[in-house]
Amino acid sequence: MNARVLIDGPSELVFDYAIPAGMPVVEGCRVRVPIRQKTSSGTVLAIQEPPKQSEFAMREIHSLIDPEPLITPTLLKVARWIANYYGSSIESVIRSILPEAVRTEDNSAKTRRIATATENIDPAELAKLEKRAAKQYAILFLLINAPDRTLPVADLGESSAPSLKSLAAKGFIKISTEDVRRDPEATETIVPSEPLVLNNQQQEAFNQISASLGTSPTPTPPTPPSPYLLLGVTGSGKTEVYLQSAQAALDLGKTVLVLVPEIALTPQTVRRFKARFSQLDDQVAVLHSNLSQGERFDEWHRIRKGQARIVIGARSAVFAPLPNLGLIIVDEEHETSYKQENPPRYHARDVAVLRAAFEPCTIVLGSATPSLESWQNTLTEKYHLLRLDQRADAHSMPLVRVIDMRLEKQKQKGQVAILSDRLRNALEQRLAKGEQSILFLNRRGFARSLQCHGCGYVCQCPHCAVALTYHRTDERLVCHVCGHQSIVPRKCPECSNPGIALQGYGTQKVEEVLQKILPEARFARIDADAMRRKNALKDILKKFKTKKIDILIGTQMIAKGLHFPNVTLVGILNADLGLHVPDFRAGERTFQLITQVAGRAGRGELEGEVIVQTFTPHSPSIQFARKHDFDGYAEQEMEMRRQFRFPPFAHCAVLTVRSAHERRAEFTLQTLHLRLKENLPPGISLGEVLPSPLIKSHDQFRFQITLRSHQARPLTNHVQAVLKKTTLPEDVTVVFDMDAYNFS
Ligand code: ADP
Ligand code: ZN
């Protein structure tokens, strides 16, 4: 037998090696192998039959680094499933499971070298250094301004060694070695919390979940319990159910995995877990996307060794190597950020369900607005439904008013109406009473673009088929797809008309308008621009919590689990924007968005009000959201999906071809279309070749085909078989996206 080995390091090479007799190499093991004149470490991806007749003798594995495989057998099984289901290479899946930080030996140092700037450096010396040795000065400057005047040498860049040496020789710095557990959260203070007394529905949910955990750490339940869908209205206390269920799993000696859509956007959920389990001290690991390589390495090994017994993380945390897993929680299971948009294009919720079945362990999917996929699974009894129908604090759901913006537009004589009279009055009232408000802007495709009033020309990105967005702070036009920037033209580039003006509005415009109408109010804006600064989000949320801000303006970013008791008004400025995108989930997303955003209102003693501004007041997603009626919404939406054979009644995949040459992209896809049509397995429907809604992006033209099938596997297999047989032109990229969520 021989072993296929993924070589450590950024170039991600894969080679085959012979296994020396008697060496207990299994899949997932870490090994040392010869590569060219050197040796390198790597991970065994697979054990396989050697090729029948090989032309050269295969080199042998040098040695085994750890006797235990680094990837657990269950995760290896999950990896194979993903490769198979989503049609991606096992290599790419293993790369996701074992982050690069873990595969690179450099990070394994439990000690590290640090550089510390000495105290009392003479400013005159410093000025001299700045003139003579810019690089040394730059490093010293960094150190002087760092906490404790200290930074890890590794963070100072690869080429810093000579400069450091000189600086040390001159006595400006000291180099030393320190022991590390690189604790990403070391500076945070957490107030412990006690379990609450559950209400009846919470208790019922908890009873079922905890019963499914079994009674002892081992043996695990022989048959995996079916997944639970916890459908609880916003504020119904789902988190409390998660917390107590997690406690129950820990009490049995098991471990717990908690998935959230995005760590940075769900700070309160993370904090509540930490607060509840603060007595476990460092047994809670939070997998942020901004962990350094070293921190990631340490956290990963803490988890693997069972030292961290609760892991909280976003999408890729689904691969956290927890031993003896007892419970997986997927919060906000409907969130599309669980779907990875790079290969392997897996959906973390679906992978979590699968992992739970393989472990086996209990899994709870929670949401106020479950995806229709999960909802359908409760109807077919694949999932078990648990409900929380009331807010936990016995407050009523907020009153939702829908404002017809067509009428407002007439009133305001055709001007783009940003605030209806009603919303404006409501804001003024809140301000007078010292209560807080959140204004929410659906950003998708709704930023300010520059359009000529003479000829209608719109400033477009030269690389993508989208209008450029105007950013006031730096007076620039920016492409939200590729980041291209350009200056704001004084006159129309087409017809030289100086009457080129801004169309539409974005968060910056809203802020501007509000400042005029409510000059005494204190505002803050949360959007991707405002958040570029590190900790900006944390700072703003803290200020909002301590009532130093009256009105928070934001995009989708603020729709998730935030909880502010003093917020009594939520305004949704353009609720229907998401409805006009070419995506069969548009209605579902609008429903989810309104419900989630509305859920931010009235979470304390005070009653909440929600004002939804829309141009399509009668659309079902808006009307059902107004009545907080998930069941009603789901029923009518499912009818539509059934009729048109969309998910959850079929799997839907998108095959996209990209190229810098428009004709070549289209032609390649047409060729693939023909081949897909031959021997098309029964039950698969093959769509036509169409330009993607975003026909050009990053200088690449895009065409796509949508495929649907009742069963996923035959679809993936058929497409993969065709792709394997087809040689693609050089500059053409093909992307296959199974269970696609992005149709642009
Ligand atoms: P969800 O996660 O469903 O949106 P939360 O867990 O945020 O809801 O709960 C909303 C509020 O209700 C929180 O302030 C929480 O502390 C409180 N809460 C939850 N369960 C109970 C309970 N059993 N008794 C009293 N308050 C509760
Ligand atoms: Zn662009």
PDB file of N, CA, C and O and ligand atoms in Angstrom, residues 460-466 468 478-485 696-699, ligand 2:
ATOM      1  N   GLN A 460     -19.914  53.053 -14.095  1.00  0.00           N
ATOM      2  CA  GLN A 460     -19.806  51.611 -13.883  1.00  0.00           C
ATOM      3  C   GLN A 460     -18.376  51.216 -13.570  1.00  0.00           C
ATOM      4  O   GLN A 460     -17.437  51.890 -13.975  1.00  0.00           O
ATOM      5  N   CYS A 461     -18.242  50.082 -12.902  1.00  0.00           N
ATOM      6  CA  CYS A 461     -16.897  49.545 -12.692  1.00  0.00           C
ATOM      7  C   CYS A 461     -16.364  49.048 -14.034  1.00  0.00           C
ATOM      8  O   CYS A 461     -17.078  48.359 -14.760  1.00  0.00           O
ATOM      9  N   PRO A 462     -15.120  49.382 -14.356  1.00  0.00           N
ATOM     10  CA  PRO A 462     -14.569  48.890 -15.620  1.00  0.00           C
ATOM     11  C   PRO A 462     -14.331  47.379 -15.619  1.00  0.00           C
ATOM     12  O   PRO A 462     -14.149  46.793 -16.672  1.00  0.00           O
ATOM     13  N   HIS A 463     -14.339  46.748 -14.442  1.00  0.00           N
ATOM     14  CA  HIS A 463     -14.043  45.315 -14.377  1.00  0.00           C
ATOM     15  C   HIS A 463     -15.267  44.446 -14.120  1.00  0.00           C
ATOM     16  O   HIS A 463     -15.203  43.238 -14.257  1.00  0.00           O
ATOM     17  N   CYS A 464     -16.358  45.064 -13.666  1.00  0.00           N
ATOM     18  CA  CYS A 464     -17.526  44.283 -13.265  1.00  0.00           C
ATOM     19  C   CYS A 464     -18.785  44.954 -13.820  1.00  0.00           C
ATOM     20  O   CYS A 464     -18.786  46.154 -14.043  1.00  0.00           O
ATOM     21  N   ALA A 465     -19.820  44.172 -13.993  1.00  0.00           N
ATOM     22  CA  ALA A 465     -21.042  44.746 -14.525  1.00  0.00           C
ATOM     23  C   ALA A 465     -21.916  45.306 -13.405  1.00  0.00           C
ATOM     24  O   ALA A 465     -23.054  44.895 -13.228  1.00  0.00           O
ATOM     25  N   VAL A 466     -21.377  46.213 -12.625  1.00  0.00           N
ATOM     26  CA  VAL A 466     -22.176  46.871 -11.590  1.00  0.00           C
ATOM     27  C   VAL A 466     -21.847  48.357 -11.553  1.00  0.00           C
ATOM     28  O   VAL A 466     -20.775  48.782 -11.981  1.00  0.00           O
ATOM     29  N   LEU A 468     -20.781  51.777  -9.818  1.00  0.00           N
ATOM     30  CA  LEU A 468     -19.892  52.122  -8.708  1.00  0.00           C
ATOM     31  C   LEU A 468     -20.703  52.830  -7.628  1.00  0.00           C
ATOM     32  O   LEU A 468     -21.700  53.480  -7.916  1.00  0.00           O
ATOM     33  N   VAL A 478     -16.489  53.519  -5.532  1.00  0.00           N
ATOM     34  CA  VAL A 478     -15.883  52.233  -5.204  1.00  0.00           C
ATOM     35  C   VAL A 478     -16.749  51.107  -5.759  1.00  0.00           C
ATOM     36  O   VAL A 478     -17.976  51.174  -5.700  1.00  0.00           O
ATOM     37  N   CYS A 479     -16.118  50.078  -6.299  1.00  0.00           N
ATOM     38  CA  CYS A 479     -16.852  48.897  -6.747  1.00  0.00           C
ATOM     39  C   CYS A 479     -17.013  47.942  -5.566  1.00  0.00           C
ATOM     40  O   CYS A 479     -16.019  47.550  -4.958  1.00  0.00           O
ATOM     41  N   HIS A 480     -18.253  47.562  -5.257  1.00  0.00           N
ATOM     42  CA  HIS A 480     -18.476  46.678  -4.121  1.00  0.00           C
ATOM     43  C   HIS A 480     -18.231  45.216  -4.467  1.00  0.00           C
ATOM     44  O   HIS A 480     -18.327  44.351  -3.621  1.00  0.00           O
ATOM     45  N   VAL A 481     -17.928  44.947  -5.727  1.00  0.00           N
ATOM     46  CA  VAL A 481     -17.602  43.574  -6.096  1.00  0.00           C
ATOM     47  C   VAL A 481     -16.095  43.346  -6.048  1.00  0.00           C
ATOM     48  O   VAL A 481     -15.607  42.423  -5.409  1.00  0.00           O
ATOM     49  N   CYS A 482     -15.324  44.229  -6.715  1.00  0.00           N
ATOM     50  CA  CYS A 482     -13.873  43.975  -6.800  1.00  0.00           C
ATOM     51  C   CYS A 482     -13.039  45.008  -6.057  1.00  0.00           C
ATOM     52  O   CYS A 482     -11.830  44.859  -5.951  1.00  0.00           O
ATOM     53  N   GLY A 483     -13.649  46.061  -5.561  1.00  0.00           N
ATOM     54  CA  GLY A 483     -12.886  47.045  -4.803  1.00  0.00           C
ATOM     55  C   GLY A 483     -12.258  48.143  -5.651  1.00  0.00           C
ATOM     56  O   GLY A 483     -11.594  49.031  -5.122  1.00  0.00           O
ATOM     57  N   HIS A 484     -12.467  48.113  -6.965  1.00  0.00           N
ATOM     58  CA  HIS A 484     -11.918  49.158  -7.829  1.00  0.00           C
ATOM     59  C   HIS A 484     -12.361  50.544  -7.338  1.00  0.00           C
ATOM     60  O   HIS A 484     -13.502  50.742  -6.947  1.00  0.00           O
ATOM     61  N   GLN A 485     -11.438  51.508  -7.373  1.00  0.00           N
ATOM     62  CA  GLN A 485     -11.772  52.861  -6.925  1.00  0.00           C
ATOM     63  C   GLN A 485     -11.500  53.859  -8.036  1.00  0.00           C
ATOM     64  O   GLN A 485     -10.547  53.711  -8.787  1.00  0.00           O
ATOM     65  N   LYS A 696     -20.378  40.302 -15.577  1.00  0.00           N
ATOM     66  CA  LYS A 696     -18.939  40.508 -15.572  1.00  0.00           C
ATOM     67  C   LYS A 696     -18.500  40.849 -14.156  1.00  0.00           C
ATOM     68  O   LYS A 696     -19.126  41.668 -13.498  1.00  0.00           O
ATOM     69  N   SER A 697     -17.447  40.205 -13.718  1.00  0.00           N
ATOM     70  CA  SER A 697     -16.936  40.451 -12.380  1.00  0.00           C
ATOM     71  C   SER A 697     -15.439  40.231 -12.397  1.00  0.00           C
ATOM     72  O   SER A 697     -14.972  39.228 -12.944  1.00  0.00           O
ATOM     73  N   HIS A 698     -14.661  41.155 -11.836  1.00  0.00           N
ATOM     74  CA  HIS A 698     -13.208  41.050 -11.839  1.00  0.00           C
ATOM     75  C   HIS A 698     -12.672  40.797 -13.245  1.00  0.00           C
ATOM     76  O   HIS A 698     -11.807  39.954 -13.441  1.00  0.00           O
ATOM     77  N   ASP A 699     -13.225  41.453 -14.228  1.00  0.00           N
ATOM     78  CA  ASP A 699     -12.792  41.307 -15.621  1.00  0.00           C
ATOM     79  C   ASP A 699     -13.117  39.952 -16.228  1.00  0.00           C
ATOM     80  O   ASP A 699     -12.613  39.610 -17.284  1.00  0.00           O
TER      81      ASP A 699
HETATM   82 ZN    ZN B   2     -15.448  45.929  -9.944  1.00  0.00          ZN
END
